[in-house]
Amino acid sequence: MNILLFLPVFLLFVNPSPSAIVKGFVLYILVSVLLQWMFRQRTASRLRRPYLSVILALIGGFRFYSSWCHSGKVAAIVGILHLPLPVFLAAVAAVLALCAIPGLDRLVDMTDSLLSKTAKSVTSDPKGGEMPLSGKQASFLALFAFIIISVCSTSSPLYAFNTWVDANVYFTIGKSMLKGMLPYRDLFDHKGPLLYALHALTSLVSVNSFLGVYLLEVLCCFFALLYAFKLLRLFCPDDILLLIPLLGAAVCTSTAFWLGDSAEELCMPLLVYAGYVGTKNLQGNTLPSCREFFLLGLTSACVLWIKFTMLGYYLGWIVAPACLALSQKRFGELMKKLGVLILGIIAATLPFLLYFGWNHAIRDWFEVYFYDNLFLYSNAESTNGFLRNALTGLSQIRQLFPLGAAALVLGGVWCWYRCNRWIFLSFVATCVGLLLTVFGGGQYYPYYSLAFGACTVFGIAALYEIGSFCLSKWKSPFSKWYRAAVLFLCFALVLAGSANIPQMKYAKSEYPQFQIKAAIDASGIENPTLLNYGSLDGGFYTVTGIYPRTRFFCKVNLPLSDITQEQNQYIEDSLVDFVIAPHPLDISNYHLLDVYLDLDKFTDYYLYQKIT
C-alpha cells in the first residue's frame, strides 16, 4: 500500500499553522505506517461508486478554503503572483479534493475490510468460555483510541501544552516523587497517591511535557473501549464493534472531559472492567469467580487510591451479586469471595503502606487524603443536604455530558426490556452509587460527570438495536456504506464536538508558561527555584523543568489559611528565586520582571525575581 496515496487527504485537512503542519505530518506518517501494517496485502481501490469519498472530499475542500483564507502568508504569496486570493484557494481546494478521492476511497475500503468479517454474533467458542478478540478487532480499537485522544486531549503532541491546573499538579508531584519528595508531607495536594505514582511513571518519558501522560491516556482509552466491546458482545453481534468509537467520541468530546488527564478519565477502564465482569456473570445468574473477585479488589483499590469519590460505582456494583447470592441461598460462597475481594484491596494497598510507612508519613497521607477531603472539601452539612447535592448532580450531567445523559436513559430502558433483573439492578445501583459519592459532597466541577461514562455502555446496545430495526430491510444492516457513514459520524463528532480543537492553532511561544521559561533562562541563575503563588499549578514547574522546594508549592482547592500564610512566609524569607502570582504583590525583597497575559486574555501572571 503506497502511503503517498493519502498525502492529498492530509493536505486537505491540515491546519495553516506551521507547527500544526509539522505535527500533523508526523501523525500522518505514523497512521499511514500503522495502516500499512494492518493491511499488508495490496488491494485495488474501487472507484466505481465513490459517493462517500466524494462527499468527504467536498467537505475537506470547504474546510481547506475556510482555514487557509485567513492565512497572512498565503495572502502574501498570492499577492506576489498577482492572483485573487479566493480564486486561487478555490482552485487549490478543488485540485486537492479531486486528488484526495482515491485515498478516501481506499480508507473506506479498508474500513469495510476490517469490519466485514464480524457479521456473526460470537460470544463464546465451541469449547465454552469467551471468544478472544481478533487482532484486527484489537487494532481497530487501538487505532480509534489513538485518534480520539490525539484530537480531544490537550496532552497530545497536536497541542502545544496542557494548561489544566489539576493535571499540572499531578505531574509536578509525580516527577518530584522520583527526586525523593513525598506527597502530602513534602508537597501538599489532596488527590490519591496512585494518581501521583502514575504521573511519576509518565515523567520518565518526558519531564517537561505531557508526552508520557498522552501515552497513558491512549492506553486507558484503549482498555476502556476494549472492555466496553467485550461487555456489548455478550448481547450483540460482533459488528457492534463499529459503534464503539462513537462511545469513545461521545465521552471524550464532552465538556466533562475537560482538557484531558483527569482522575475520572484514568479510572474509566477500571470501572468499565467491573461492569463487564458483573454483567457477564449476572447474565448466567452466577457469581464472579475467585480470580475475578481478586482482580476486582485490585482495581477497586486502584480507584480508591486515585480518587475515592468514585467508589460509589463499586458500592452499587456489589448490590446485585449480593442479592443474587441471597436469593440462591449462597451466602457462604458470597462471604468467601468477599474475603478474596478484600485480599485484592490489601494487595493493591500494601505498596503504599510500605512507601509511606518507610518514610514515616502515614499520618500525613491519611490526614490529607481522608480527613481534609471528607471534612474540608465537602459542602454537605446534613443527610438532606447530601441527597439534595446528589440530585443536583443530575442536572450537571445533563448540561456537561449531554450525550452521556442520553446514553444513560437509553441504556436503562434497554436493560429493563432486554436483560434479566440482576443486570438491570446492577445498572441502576452503580449509577445511584456514583451519583451519591461523586456529587453528594456538594462540589460540581465539570469533570466530575465524566465518571458516568462507565455507565453509558448499554446505551450503545440500545443504539445498535434501533439501527438494526430501522435498517432491517437492507440485505445487511451494516453494509459497507452504512459502516463508513457511522465511522464518518464518529470523526465528525471528534472534530466538531471537542471544545479543545481551537487550541491547536497556538504555538508554544504564545503561552505565558513558555514566555516565563525564556525569562528565567535568560536570568542566568543556575538551578533556579520557583513558587507558584496564590493559584493552582499553572504549568510553570512543568515547562521550566523546575522541581518545587516548598510544601505549599501552589494553592489548592481547600479552605486552609495555612497555605497563604506559608507562601507569604516563603517570600518573606526569600526561599525561592522567582515568584509567579496572578496579581501584583507588595514585596520589597523581589522586583517585578514582567507581566504576561494568558491566552484567555483575562488572566495576568506577574513574574518576580529575588533581589540579590
XYZ file of C-alpha atoms in Angstrom:
612
model
C 0.000 0.000 0.000
C 1.536 3.318 -1.073
C 1.285 5.781 1.822
C 1.649 8.686 -0.611
C -1.902 7.889 -1.705
C -3.111 9.579 1.496
C -0.954 12.696 1.125
C -3.715 14.768 -0.577
C -6.077 13.775 2.255
C -3.547 15.075 4.784
C -3.054 18.334 2.872
C -6.802 18.797 2.627
C -7.419 18.659 6.359
C -4.216 20.143 7.850
C -4.341 23.496 9.644
C -2.402 26.508 8.259
C -0.252 26.852 11.392
C 3.400 25.795 10.729
C 3.515 23.830 13.989
C 0.234 22.123 13.101
C 1.657 21.144 9.705
C 4.744 19.573 11.293
C 2.781 17.774 13.993
C 0.116 16.703 11.513
C 2.720 15.338 9.116
C 4.320 13.253 11.884
C 0.889 11.946 12.848
C 0.138 11.255 9.179
C 3.301 9.145 8.807
C 2.557 7.174 11.998
C -1.054 6.436 10.999
C -0.032 5.544 7.434
C 2.577 3.078 8.678
C 0.034 1.569 11.082
C -2.493 1.171 8.284
C 0.147 -0.371 6.060
C 0.947 -2.893 8.822
C -2.735 -3.715 9.364
C -3.401 -4.192 5.636
C -0.324 -5.924 4.301
C -1.967 -7.167 1.118
C -2.395 -4.634 -1.636
C -5.982 -4.149 -2.696
C -7.207 -2.255 -5.701
C -9.069 0.905 -4.904
C -12.666 0.646 -6.024
C -13.759 3.931 -7.554
C -16.941 2.782 -9.265
C -19.242 4.193 -6.583
C -17.181 6.632 -4.526
C -20.217 8.505 -3.197
C -18.981 8.811 0.371
C -15.456 9.611 -0.794
C -16.740 12.481 -2.944
C -18.771 13.854 -0.026
C -15.733 13.675 2.268
C -13.601 15.349 -0.407
C -16.125 18.192 -0.766
C -16.199 18.705 2.996
C -12.394 18.670 3.070
C -12.220 21.173 0.226
C -14.579 23.562 2.007
C -12.600 23.190 5.250
C -9.328 23.831 3.402
C -10.698 27.025 1.864
C -12.166 28.345 5.139
C -8.980 27.527 7.112
C -6.415 28.973 4.710
C -8.293 32.075 3.546
C -7.207 33.889 6.751
C -3.539 32.954 6.453
C -1.357 36.025 6.051
C 1.487 34.074 4.439
C -0.800 32.658 1.762
C -2.153 36.145 1.058
C 1.409 37.430 0.670
C 2.328 34.649 -1.770
C -0.823 35.180 -3.814
C -0.113 38.918 -3.863
C 3.283 38.276 -5.415
C 1.620 36.148 -8.100
C -0.984 38.887 -8.670
C -3.853 36.414 -8.301
C -7.193 36.891 -6.500
C -6.948 35.063 -3.165
C -10.470 33.483 -3.266
C -9.979 32.170 -6.801
C -6.518 30.797 -6.024
C -7.639 28.995 -2.848
C -10.789 27.654 -4.515
C -8.689 26.205 -7.342
C -6.179 24.623 -4.943
C -9.009 23.208 -2.792
C -10.696 21.719 -5.884
C -7.477 20.065 -7.072
C -6.687 18.660 -3.637
C -10.263 17.394 -3.217
C -10.086 15.618 -6.564
C -6.693 14.093 -5.768
C -7.893 13.024 -2.300
C -10.766 10.872 -3.631
C -8.595 7.742 -4.253
C -7.116 7.937 -0.760
C -10.507 8.497 0.848
C -11.966 5.612 -1.121
C -9.099 3.384 -0.004
C -9.841 4.310 3.614
C -13.487 3.354 3.065
C -12.418 0.022 1.565
C -10.037 -0.670 4.451
C -12.799 0.089 6.944
C -15.034 -2.343 5.105
C -12.284 -4.979 5.070
C -11.699 -4.513 8.777
C -15.334 -4.983 9.724
C -16.778 -7.236 7.027
C -15.724 -10.407 8.834
C -17.524 -9.501 12.049
C -21.099 -10.044 10.934
C -21.888 -13.020 13.159
C -22.629 -12.924 16.850
C -19.785 -14.699 18.636
C -19.941 -14.579 22.403
C -18.320 -17.922 23.184
C -16.233 -20.526 21.467
C -17.435 -24.129 20.862
C -15.402 -25.422 23.804
C -17.002 -22.977 26.207
C -15.694 -19.727 27.526
C -15.481 -16.339 25.933
C -14.265 -15.950 22.361
C -10.999 -13.974 22.397
C -10.652 -10.785 20.411
C -9.082 -10.989 16.985
C -6.002 -8.987 16.114
C -8.000 -6.804 13.731
C -10.582 -6.010 16.368
C -7.899 -5.015 18.878
C -6.082 -2.978 16.200
C -9.318 -1.202 15.314
C -9.921 -0.213 18.936
C -6.285 0.836 19.400
C -6.416 2.986 16.265
C -9.531 4.826 17.394
C -8.224 5.238 20.950
C -5.151 6.854 19.389
C -7.237 9.130 17.153
C -9.741 10.171 19.823
C -7.144 11.037 22.473
C -4.858 12.703 19.924
C -7.636 15.097 18.941
C -9.519 15.544 22.222
C -6.788 15.685 24.876
C -4.501 18.696 25.110
C -1.800 16.341 26.409
C -1.491 15.206 22.777
C 1.512 16.310 20.667
C -1.017 18.082 18.432
C -1.298 20.712 21.177
C 1.458 22.937 22.486
C 0.688 22.299 26.152
C -1.927 21.023 28.615
C -2.677 24.103 30.696
C -5.115 22.432 33.091
C -4.026 23.249 36.622
C -5.052 19.889 38.125
C -3.079 17.897 35.555
C -0.018 20.046 36.245
C -0.348 19.480 39.994
C -0.389 15.713 39.435
C 2.598 15.910 37.124
C 4.633 18.203 39.400
C 4.141 15.949 42.412
C 4.663 12.806 40.328
C 8.020 13.854 38.881
C 9.115 15.130 42.325
C 8.472 11.682 43.821
C 11.355 10.415 41.696
C 13.558 13.007 43.432
C 12.689 11.658 46.883
C 9.884 14.062 47.792
C 6.704 12.658 49.347
C 3.126 13.645 48.544
C 1.226 15.223 51.438
C 4.282 15.636 53.687
C 6.693 17.418 51.336
C 4.260 18.536 48.615
C 0.682 19.344 49.545
C -2.325 18.214 47.489
C -5.363 16.101 48.270
C -5.686 13.511 45.469
C -4.737 9.839 45.790
C -1.152 8.532 45.871
C -1.643 6.227 42.879
C -2.532 9.227 40.726
C 0.819 10.788 41.573
C 2.635 7.481 41.082
C 1.181 7.142 37.568
C 2.401 10.627 36.725
C 5.802 9.759 38.138
C 5.971 6.994 35.537
C 4.885 9.342 32.754
C 7.628 11.794 33.724
C 10.158 9.115 32.770
C 9.085 9.680 29.159
C 9.422 13.470 29.369
C 9.997 15.611 32.443
C 8.841 18.901 30.912
C 5.960 17.863 28.642
C 2.829 15.735 28.749
C 4.015 13.171 26.182
C 4.065 10.375 28.770
C 0.635 11.438 30.040
C -0.656 11.328 26.466
C 0.546 7.734 26.072
C -1.112 6.841 29.382
C -4.378 8.391 28.196
C -4.271 6.418 24.930
C -3.693 3.214 26.912
C -6.600 3.959 29.274
C -8.896 4.805 26.361
C -7.950 1.572 24.577
C -8.726 -0.640 27.575
C -11.964 1.234 28.287
C -13.099 0.644 24.685
C -11.859 -2.951 24.823
C -13.938 -3.885 27.876
C -16.909 -1.933 26.565
C -16.756 -4.076 23.421
C -16.385 -7.282 25.451
C -19.429 -6.283 27.504
C -21.570 -5.373 24.492
C -20.864 -8.524 22.530
C -22.401 -10.519 25.374
C -25.676 -9.316 23.845
C -24.906 -8.129 20.313
C -23.161 -9.497 17.203
C -19.507 -8.635 16.761
C -20.337 -5.844 14.339
C -21.232 -3.811 17.420
C -17.505 -3.048 17.175
C -18.433 -0.357 14.680
C -20.262 1.681 17.325
C -17.521 1.507 19.979
C -15.652 4.536 18.548
C -18.890 6.515 18.874
C -18.900 5.689 22.572
C -15.320 6.902 22.955
C -16.016 10.025 20.907
C -19.151 10.855 22.920
C -17.213 10.617 26.185
C -14.061 12.450 25.098
C -15.786 15.313 23.266
C -17.979 16.191 26.234
C -17.322 19.253 28.352
C -16.790 16.840 31.240
C -13.638 15.523 29.525
C -12.158 18.987 30.076
C -8.550 19.286 28.845
C -7.583 15.663 29.399
C -5.741 13.754 32.160
C -8.470 13.847 34.798
C -8.644 11.219 37.528
C -12.051 10.229 36.152
C -10.549 9.551 32.729
C -7.760 7.375 34.144
C -10.263 5.355 36.208
C -12.547 4.719 33.231
C -11.061 1.324 32.175
C -11.198 0.100 35.783
C -14.898 0.953 36.102
C -15.804 -0.498 32.700
C -13.926 -3.699 33.586
C -16.005 -4.048 36.748
C -19.179 -3.558 34.710
C -18.084 -6.205 32.219
C -17.263 -8.799 34.897
C -20.512 -8.179 36.742
C -22.699 -8.282 33.617
C -21.029 -11.435 32.250
C -21.743 -13.376 35.434
C -25.157 -11.909 36.186
C -26.248 -12.865 32.674
C -25.769 -16.507 33.681
C -27.152 -15.983 37.218
C -23.748 -16.787 38.737
C -21.234 -15.016 40.939
C -17.843 -13.939 39.599
C -15.030 -16.410 40.174
C -12.481 -16.003 42.962
C -9.938 -14.812 40.405
C -12.372 -12.170 39.169
C -13.168 -11.056 42.717
C -9.453 -10.709 43.443
C -8.963 -8.589 40.308
C -11.985 -6.509 41.289
C -10.353 -5.952 44.671
C -7.165 -4.798 42.950
C -8.971 -2.459 40.552
C -11.324 -1.036 43.178
C -8.315 -0.295 45.401
C -6.702 1.474 42.453
C -9.786 3.691 42.215
C -9.614 4.196 45.987
C -6.029 5.439 45.751
C -6.687 7.614 42.699
C -9.896 9.339 43.784
C -12.132 7.660 46.342
C -15.312 9.532 45.384
C -15.743 7.060 42.507
C -16.004 4.112 44.894
C -19.776 4.558 44.724
C -19.636 2.566 41.494
C -18.294 -0.466 43.373
C -20.693 0.015 46.280
C -23.523 -0.131 43.755
C -21.858 -2.981 41.841
C -21.863 -5.329 44.851
C -25.629 -4.945 45.374
C -26.735 -7.228 42.506
C -24.299 -10.133 43.226
C -25.220 -9.945 46.925
C -28.961 -10.073 46.165
C -28.403 -12.926 43.707
C -26.405 -14.926 46.267
C -29.022 -14.373 48.946
C -31.848 -15.404 46.600
C -29.965 -18.616 45.774
C -29.011 -19.196 49.431
C -25.290 -18.976 48.639
C -24.385 -16.675 51.496
C -21.304 -18.714 52.460
C -19.891 -18.541 48.938
C -20.539 -14.790 48.847
C -18.652 -14.272 52.127
C -15.727 -16.347 50.874
C -15.465 -14.355 47.676
C -15.817 -11.066 49.508
C -12.819 -12.196 51.529
C -10.928 -12.694 48.274
C -12.040 -9.207 47.223
C -10.558 -7.795 50.428
C -7.300 -9.635 49.724
C -7.147 -7.852 46.370
C -7.693 -4.500 48.090
C -4.915 -5.286 50.571
C -2.560 -6.340 47.783
C -3.031 -3.010 45.994
C -2.772 -1.000 49.233
C 0.307 -2.687 50.684
C 2.854 -0.898 48.429
C 1.589 2.490 49.620
C 1.599 1.397 53.264
C 5.231 0.341 52.860
C 6.140 3.526 50.960
C 4.638 5.956 53.446
C 5.492 3.766 56.448
C 9.161 3.599 55.496
C 9.197 7.391 55.247
C 7.190 7.901 58.468
C 4.426 9.703 56.594
C 1.338 7.514 57.024
C -0.280 10.124 59.274
C 0.287 12.874 56.653
C -1.202 10.614 53.970
C -4.357 9.754 55.897
C -4.860 13.233 57.356
C -4.754 14.999 53.991
C -6.358 12.372 51.783
C -9.208 11.346 54.057
C -9.731 13.959 56.785
C -9.202 17.064 54.651
C -11.241 15.708 51.745
C -14.127 14.499 53.905
C -14.371 17.428 56.303
C -12.907 20.413 54.452
C -13.634 19.742 50.796
C -17.272 18.660 51.245
C -20.188 21.090 51.370
C -22.760 18.575 52.627
C -23.976 19.769 56.020
C -26.594 17.052 56.619
C -28.180 13.929 55.178
C -30.781 16.047 53.399
C -28.006 18.218 52.013
C -26.126 15.114 50.843
C -29.144 13.783 48.920
C -30.008 17.204 47.547
C -26.457 17.615 46.291
C -26.627 14.230 44.570
C -29.856 15.158 42.789
C -28.315 18.443 41.682
C -25.626 16.330 40.057
C -28.218 15.004 37.590
C -28.579 18.480 36.139
C -24.789 18.734 35.970
C -24.578 15.533 33.912
C -27.308 16.701 31.544
C -25.566 20.023 30.914
C -21.931 18.933 30.691
C -22.302 15.390 29.357
C -25.492 15.514 27.228
C -24.680 12.518 25.016
C -23.804 10.551 28.128
C -27.100 11.525 29.751
C -28.970 10.318 26.653
C -26.978 7.076 26.666
C -27.801 6.540 30.341
C -31.541 6.852 29.642
C -31.369 4.628 26.550
C -29.220 2.100 28.392
C -31.596 1.958 31.337
C -34.628 1.366 29.109
C -32.728 -1.254 27.120
C -31.649 -3.094 30.293
C -35.232 -3.091 31.551
C -36.555 -4.749 28.420
C -33.629 -6.880 27.249
C -31.704 -8.014 30.350
C -32.574 -10.014 33.429
C -33.473 -8.303 36.685
C -29.986 -8.693 38.151
C -28.303 -6.798 35.317
C -30.907 -4.054 35.490
C -30.440 -3.847 39.267
C -26.667 -3.629 38.781
C -27.036 -0.813 36.230
C -29.309 1.235 38.490
C -27.237 0.583 41.618
C -23.938 1.599 40.021
C -25.462 4.813 38.650
C -27.019 5.691 42.011
C -23.833 4.786 43.876
C -21.763 7.056 41.644
C -24.303 9.847 41.917
C -24.197 9.776 45.708
C -20.441 9.629 46.162
C -19.438 11.939 43.295
C -21.927 14.750 43.894
C -23.055 14.124 47.479
C -20.273 16.289 48.853
C -21.685 19.362 47.137
C -18.845 20.038 44.686
C -19.725 20.310 40.983
C -16.566 20.659 38.947
C -17.238 19.925 35.249
C -15.026 16.839 35.039
C -16.945 15.057 37.832
C -19.613 13.994 35.328
C -17.062 12.073 33.260
C -17.167 9.148 35.705
C -20.646 8.312 34.389
C -19.088 7.439 31.039
C -18.577 3.962 32.512
C -22.372 3.598 32.806
C -23.152 4.632 29.227
C -22.084 1.353 27.583
C -25.590 -0.120 27.490
C -26.747 2.944 25.567
C -24.651 1.697 22.627
C -26.511 -1.637 22.723
C -29.782 0.278 22.516
C -28.435 2.355 19.634
C -27.354 -0.806 17.812
C -30.781 -2.354 18.208
C -32.521 0.798 16.993
C -30.216 0.968 13.973
C -30.760 -2.700 13.157
C -34.526 -2.254 13.301
C -34.503 0.836 11.097
C -32.320 -0.900 8.503
C -33.945 -4.319 8.709
C -34.958 -4.158 5.027
C -31.339 -3.992 3.927
C -29.580 -7.201 2.973
C -27.058 -6.477 5.698
C -27.884 -3.837 8.312
C -24.226 -2.902 8.395
C -23.341 -2.732 4.743
C -20.157 -1.093 3.542
C -21.656 2.348 3.109
C -23.531 2.288 6.386
C -20.380 1.285 8.265
C -18.410 4.021 6.578
C -21.151 6.559 7.332
C -21.121 5.654 11.031
C -17.345 5.987 11.197
C -17.614 9.306 9.392
C -20.094 10.368 12.084
C -17.507 9.380 14.688
C -14.820 11.501 13.007
C -17.266 14.393 12.651
C -18.148 14.146 16.339
C -14.484 14.171 17.336
C -13.567 17.084 15.053
C -16.680 19.174 15.668
C -17.532 18.160 19.221
C -14.257 18.690 21.052
C -14.002 22.162 22.537
C -10.222 21.813 22.726
C -9.526 21.804 18.982
C -9.234 25.636 18.686
C -6.199 25.428 20.975
C -4.295 23.564 18.260
C -3.609 26.830 16.480
C -1.478 28.220 19.312
C 2.288 27.807 19.255
C 4.341 27.328 22.395
C 5.687 30.861 22.135
C 2.164 32.233 22.614
C 1.744 30.627 26.048
C 2.838 32.633 29.121
C 4.354 29.448 30.568
C 6.950 29.307 27.782
C 7.481 33.076 27.841
C 8.220 32.907 31.570
C 10.566 29.953 30.977
C 12.513 32.095 28.491
C 12.749 34.914 31.044
C 14.004 32.559 33.771
C 16.547 31.008 31.404
C 17.732 34.484 30.394
C 18.355 35.428 34.045
C 21.442 33.227 34.094
C 20.627 31.763 37.524
C 21.813 28.166 37.838
C 19.299 25.681 39.250
C 16.633 28.350 39.861
C 13.808 27.850 42.345
C 10.191 28.858 41.853
C 6.964 29.496 43.757
C 3.523 29.413 42.105
C 1.853 31.930 44.472
C -1.887 32.283 45.144
C -3.227 29.913 42.490
C -3.199 26.301 41.382
C -0.219 24.989 39.429
C -0.308 26.861 36.120
C 2.190 24.532 34.462
C 5.250 26.650 35.257
C 7.035 23.817 37.082
C 6.348 21.529 34.130
C 7.555 23.839 31.370
C 10.621 25.140 33.209
C 11.604 21.691 34.483
C 11.969 23.161 37.982
C 11.204 20.961 40.985
C 9.368 22.673 43.862
C 11.297 23.220 47.089
C 8.347 24.175 49.323
C 5.450 22.118 50.656
C 2.786 24.577 49.516
C 4.233 24.942 46.032
C 0.848 26.197 44.801
C -2.606 26.928 46.199
C -5.164 24.082 46.215
C -8.958 23.933 46.431
C -9.113 23.502 50.199
C -10.159 26.235 52.661
C -6.853 26.249 54.534
C -5.492 29.582 55.764
C -2.130 27.878 56.318
C -1.452 27.833 52.574
C -1.462 31.605 52.096
C 0.374 32.194 55.374
C 3.082 29.694 54.476
C 3.505 31.069 50.969
C 3.817 34.610 52.376
C 6.498 33.313 54.738
C 8.397 31.718 51.851
C 8.515 35.131 50.138
C 9.443 36.992 53.310
C 12.331 34.565 53.899
C 13.411 34.782 50.201
C 13.351 30.995 49.894
C 12.889 30.981 46.117
C 14.480 32.825 43.216
C 11.265 33.511 41.307
C 7.646 34.064 42.276
C 4.712 33.854 39.849
C 1.486 35.458 41.071
C -1.945 36.110 39.497
C -1.983 39.658 40.891
C 0.533 42.328 41.935
C 2.416 41.719 45.197
C 3.616 44.335 47.643
C 7.019 42.840 48.462
C 10.353 44.580 48.984
C 12.815 41.706 48.544
C 11.658 40.870 44.993
C 11.389 43.066 41.912
C 8.885 42.718 39.085
C 10.426 41.369 35.888
C 7.381 41.420 33.613
C 3.637 40.786 33.318
C 2.361 38.063 30.991
C -1.161 37.792 29.587
C -2.722 34.342 29.375
C -4.392 33.098 26.205
C -7.804 33.703 27.751
C -6.981 37.462 27.699
C -8.280 37.785 31.260
C -5.521 36.313 33.430
C -2.261 38.108 34.153
C 0.865 36.442 35.520
C 3.321 38.624 37.419
C 6.892 37.328 37.435
C 9.091 38.492 40.330
C 12.800 37.842 40.802
C 14.625 37.864 44.132
C 16.826 40.903 44.753
C 20.381 39.831 45.492
